[in-house]
Amino acid sequence: MKKEGHPEYTECEITCACGHKLVTHGVMPSMHLDICSACHPFFTGKHKLVDTAGRIEKFNRKYKNASPTSQTQAG
């Protein structure tokens, strides 16, 4: 078996956007998460809107002037 066939398995520090850090093992030296169990609404019990990319604002700008379309029934 080749000695260089597998990546090196070292400690990996995972950092969340909320500041929570976790140390585990992996092939990457570090990882960055947008949301983790320390700040996710399901685990914390708090309702919080997570919009890191401005998706809601982009949607509102795109459809701000859109008029409701008439629905036709096939029949």
CSV table of N, CA and C in Angstrom, one decimal:
chain,number,residue,atom,x,y,z
A,1,MET,N,0.8,-1.2,0.0
A,1,MET,CA,0.0,0.0,0.0
A,1,MET,C,0.9,1.2,0.0
A,2,LYS,N,0.5,2.3,-0.8
A,2,LYS,CA,1.3,3.5,-0.8
A,2,LYS,C,1.1,4.3,0.4
A,3,LYS,N,2.2,4.9,0.9
A,3,LYS,CA,2.2,5.7,2.1
A,3,LYS,C,1.6,7.0,1.8
A,4,GLU,N,1.6,7.6,0.6
A,4,GLU,CA,1.1,8.9,0.3
A,4,GLU,C,-0.3,8.8,-0.4
A,5,GLY,N,-1.0,7.7,-0.2
A,5,GLY,CA,-2.3,7.6,-0.8
A,5,GLY,C,-3.4,8.3,-0.1
A,6,HIS,N,-3.2,8.6,1.2
A,6,HIS,CA,-4.3,9.2,2.0
A,6,HIS,C,-3.9,10.5,2.5
A,7,PRO,N,-4.8,11.5,2.6
A,7,PRO,CA,-4.5,12.8,3.2
A,7,PRO,C,-4.1,12.6,4.7
A,8,GLU,N,-3.4,13.6,5.2
A,8,GLU,CA,-3.0,13.6,6.6
A,8,GLU,C,-4.2,14.0,7.5
A,9,TYR,N,-4.4,13.2,8.5
A,9,TYR,CA,-5.6,13.3,9.4
A,9,TYR,C,-5.1,14.1,10.7
A,10,THR,N,-5.5,15.4,10.8
A,10,THR,CA,-5.0,16.2,11.9
A,10,THR,C,-6.1,16.9,12.6
A,11,GLU,N,-5.8,17.7,13.6
A,11,GLU,CA,-6.8,18.4,14.3
A,11,GLU,C,-7.4,19.5,13.4
A,12,CYS,N,-8.7,19.7,13.5
A,12,CYS,CA,-9.4,20.7,12.6
A,12,CYS,C,-10.2,21.6,13.5
A,13,GLU,N,-10.0,22.9,13.4
A,13,GLU,CA,-10.8,23.9,14.2
A,13,GLU,C,-12.0,24.4,13.4
A,14,ILE,N,-13.2,24.2,13.9
A,14,ILE,CA,-14.4,24.6,13.2
A,14,ILE,C,-14.9,25.9,13.9
A,15,THR,N,-15.1,27.0,13.1
A,15,THR,CA,-15.5,28.2,13.7
A,15,THR,C,-16.8,28.6,13.0
A,16,CYS,N,-17.8,29.0,13.9
A,16,CYS,CA,-19.1,29.4,13.4
A,16,CYS,C,-19.1,30.9,13.3
A,17,ALA,N,-20.1,31.5,12.5
A,17,ALA,CA,-20.2,32.9,12.4
A,17,ALA,C,-20.6,33.6,13.7
A,18,CYS,N,-21.2,32.8,14.6
A,18,CYS,CA,-21.6,33.3,16.0
A,18,CYS,C,-20.4,33.4,16.9
A,19,GLY,N,-19.3,32.8,16.5
A,19,GLY,CA,-18.1,32.8,17.4
A,19,GLY,C,-17.8,31.5,18.1
A,20,HIS,N,-18.7,30.6,18.0
A,20,HIS,CA,-18.6,29.3,18.7
A,20,HIS,C,-17.5,28.5,18.0
A,21,LYS,N,-16.5,27.9,18.7
A,21,LYS,CA,-15.4,27.1,18.1
A,21,LYS,C,-15.5,25.7,18.6
A,22,LEU,N,-15.1,24.8,17.8
A,22,LEU,CA,-15.1,23.4,18.1
A,22,LEU,C,-13.9,22.8,17.5
A,23,VAL,N,-13.2,21.9,18.2
A,23,VAL,CA,-12.0,21.2,17.7
A,23,VAL,C,-12.3,19.8,17.5
A,24,THR,N,-12.0,19.3,16.3
A,24,THR,CA,-12.3,17.9,15.9
A,24,THR,C,-11.1,17.4,15.1
A,25,HIS,N,-11.2,16.3,14.4
A,25,HIS,CA,-10.2,15.8,13.6
A,25,HIS,C,-10.7,15.7,12.1
A,26,GLY,N,-9.8,16.0,11.2
A,26,GLY,CA,-10.2,16.0,9.8
A,26,GLY,C,-9.0,16.2,8.9
A,27,VAL,N,-9.2,16.3,7.6
A,27,VAL,CA,-8.1,16.5,6.7
A,27,VAL,C,-7.9,17.9,6.4
A,28,MET,N,-8.8,18.8,6.8
A,28,MET,CA,-8.6,20.3,6.6
A,28,MET,C,-8.1,20.9,7.9
A,29,PRO,N,-7.3,21.9,7.9
A,29,PRO,CA,-6.8,22.5,9.2
A,29,PRO,C,-7.9,23.3,9.9
A,30,SER,N,-8.8,23.9,9.1
A,30,SER,CA,-9.9,24.7,9.7
A,30,SER,C,-11.1,24.8,8.7
A,31,MET,N,-12.3,25.0,9.3
A,31,MET,CA,-13.5,25.2,8.6
A,31,MET,C,-14.3,26.3,9.1
A,32,HIS,N,-15.1,27.0,8.3
A,32,HIS,CA,-16.0,28.1,8.7
A,32,HIS,C,-17.4,27.7,8.4
A,33,LEU,N,-18.3,27.9,9.4
A,33,LEU,CA,-19.7,27.6,9.2
A,33,LEU,C,-20.5,28.9,9.4
A,34,ASP,N,-21.7,28.9,8.7
A,34,ASP,CA,-22.6,30.1,8.9
A,34,ASP,C,-23.5,29.9,10.1
A,35,ILE,N,-23.8,28.6,10.4
A,35,ILE,CA,-24.7,28.4,11.5
A,35,ILE,C,-24.3,27.0,12.2
A,36,CYS,N,-24.5,26.9,13.5
A,36,CYS,CA,-24.1,25.7,14.2
A,36,CYS,C,-25.2,25.4,15.2
A,37,SER,N,-25.0,24.4,16.0
A,37,SER,CA,-26.0,24.0,17.0
A,37,SER,C,-26.0,25.0,18.2
A,38,ALA,N,-25.0,25.9,18.3
A,38,ALA,CA,-25.1,26.9,19.4
A,38,ALA,C,-25.9,28.1,19.0
A,39,CYS,N,-26.2,28.3,17.7
A,39,CYS,CA,-27.0,29.4,17.3
A,39,CYS,C,-28.2,29.1,16.4
A,40,HIS,N,-28.4,27.8,16.1
A,40,HIS,CA,-29.5,27.4,15.3
A,40,HIS,C,-30.8,27.4,16.1
A,41,PRO,N,-31.8,28.0,15.5
A,41,PRO,CA,-33.1,28.2,16.2
A,41,PRO,C,-33.7,26.9,16.7
A,42,PHE,N,-33.5,25.8,16.0
A,42,PHE,CA,-34.0,24.5,16.5
A,42,PHE,C,-33.4,24.1,17.8
A,43,PHE,N,-32.1,24.3,18.0
A,43,PHE,CA,-31.4,23.9,19.2
A,43,PHE,C,-31.5,24.9,20.3
A,44,THR,N,-31.7,26.2,20.0
A,44,THR,CA,-31.7,27.2,21.0
A,44,THR,C,-33.1,27.5,21.5
A,45,GLY,N,-34.1,27.2,20.7
A,45,GLY,CA,-35.5,27.5,21.0
A,45,GLY,C,-35.9,29.0,20.8
A,46,LYS,N,-35.0,29.7,20.2
A,46,LYS,CA,-35.3,31.1,19.8
A,46,LYS,C,-35.4,31.2,18.3
A,47,HIS,N,-36.5,32.0,17.9
A,47,HIS,CA,-36.7,32.3,16.5
A,47,HIS,C,-35.8,33.4,16.1
A,48,LYS,N,-34.9,33.1,15.1
A,48,LYS,CA,-34.0,34.1,14.6
A,48,LYS,C,-33.8,34.0,13.1
A,49,LEU,N,-33.9,35.1,12.4
A,49,LEU,CA,-33.8,35.0,11.0
A,49,LEU,C,-32.3,35.0,10.6
A,50,VAL,N,-31.9,34.0,9.8
A,50,VAL,CA,-30.5,33.9,9.4
A,50,VAL,C,-30.5,34.2,7.9
A,51,ASP,N,-30.0,35.4,7.5
A,51,ASP,CA,-29.9,35.8,6.1
A,51,ASP,C,-28.5,36.3,5.9
A,52,THR,N,-27.6,35.4,5.6
A,52,THR,CA,-26.2,35.8,5.4
A,52,THR,C,-25.9,36.4,4.0
A,53,ALA,N,-26.7,36.1,3.1
A,53,ALA,CA,-26.4,36.5,1.7
A,53,ALA,C,-27.4,37.6,1.2
A,54,GLY,N,-28.3,38.1,2.1
A,54,GLY,CA,-29.2,39.1,1.7
A,54,GLY,C,-30.3,38.6,0.7
A,55,ARG,N,-30.6,37.4,0.9
A,55,ARG,CA,-31.6,36.8,-0.1
A,55,ARG,C,-33.0,37.4,0.0
A,56,ILE,N,-33.4,37.8,1.2
A,56,ILE,CA,-34.7,38.3,1.3
A,56,ILE,C,-34.8,39.7,0.6
A,57,GLU,N,-33.8,40.5,0.8
A,57,GLU,CA,-33.7,41.8,0.2
A,57,GLU,C,-33.7,41.7,-1.3
A,58,LYS,N,-32.9,40.7,-1.8
A,58,LYS,CA,-32.8,40.5,-3.3
A,58,LYS,C,-34.2,40.0,-3.8
A,59,PHE,N,-34.9,39.2,-3.1
A,59,PHE,CA,-36.2,38.8,-3.5
A,59,PHE,C,-37.2,39.9,-3.6
A,60,ASN,N,-37.2,40.8,-2.5
A,60,ASN,CA,-38.1,41.9,-2.4
A,60,ASN,C,-37.8,42.9,-3.5
A,61,ARG,N,-36.5,43.2,-3.8
A,61,ARG,CA,-36.2,44.1,-4.9
A,61,ARG,C,-36.7,43.5,-6.3
A,62,LYS,N,-36.5,42.2,-6.5
A,62,LYS,CA,-36.8,41.6,-7.7
A,62,LYS,C,-38.3,41.6,-8.0
A,63,TYR,N,-39.1,41.4,-7.0
A,63,TYR,CA,-40.6,41.3,-7.1
A,63,TYR,C,-41.3,42.5,-6.6
A,64,LYS,N,-40.7,43.6,-6.3
A,64,LYS,CA,-41.3,44.7,-5.7
A,64,LYS,C,-42.5,45.3,-6.6
A,65,ASN,N,-42.2,45.4,-7.9
A,65,ASN,CA,-43.2,45.9,-8.8
A,65,ASN,C,-44.0,44.9,-9.6
A,66,ALA,N,-43.9,43.6,-9.2
A,66,ALA,CA,-44.6,42.6,-9.9
A,66,ALA,C,-46.1,42.6,-9.5
A,67,SER,N,-46.9,42.5,-10.5
A,67,SER,CA,-48.4,42.5,-10.3
A,67,SER,C,-48.9,41.1,-10.2
A,68,PRO,N,-49.9,40.9,-9.5
A,68,PRO,CA,-50.4,39.5,-9.3
A,68,PRO,C,-51.0,39.0,-10.7
A,69,THR,N,-50.6,37.8,-11.1
A,69,THR,CA,-51.1,37.3,-12.4
A,69,THR,C,-52.5,36.6,-12.2
A,70,SER,N,-53.2,36.7,-13.3
A,70,SER,CA,-54.5,36.0,-13.2
A,70,SER,C,-54.4,34.5,-13.4
A,71,GLN,N,-55.0,33.8,-12.6
A,71,GLN,CA,-54.9,32.3,-12.7
A,71,GLN,C,-56.1,31.8,-13.6
A,72,THR,N,-55.7,31.0,-14.5
A,72,THR,CA,-56.7,30.4,-15.4
A,72,THR,C,-56.8,28.9,-15.1
A,73,GLN,N,-58.0,28.4,-15.2
A,73,GLN,CA,-58.3,27.0,-14.9
A,73,GLN,C,-58.4,26.3,-16.2
A,74,ALA,N,-57.7,25.2,-16.2
A,74,ALA,CA,-57.8,24.3,-17.4
A,74,ALA,C,-59.1,23.5,-17.3
A,75,GLY,N,-59.8,23.4,-18.4
A,75,GLY,CA,-61.0,22.7,-18.2
A,75,GLY,C,-61.7,22.6,-19.5
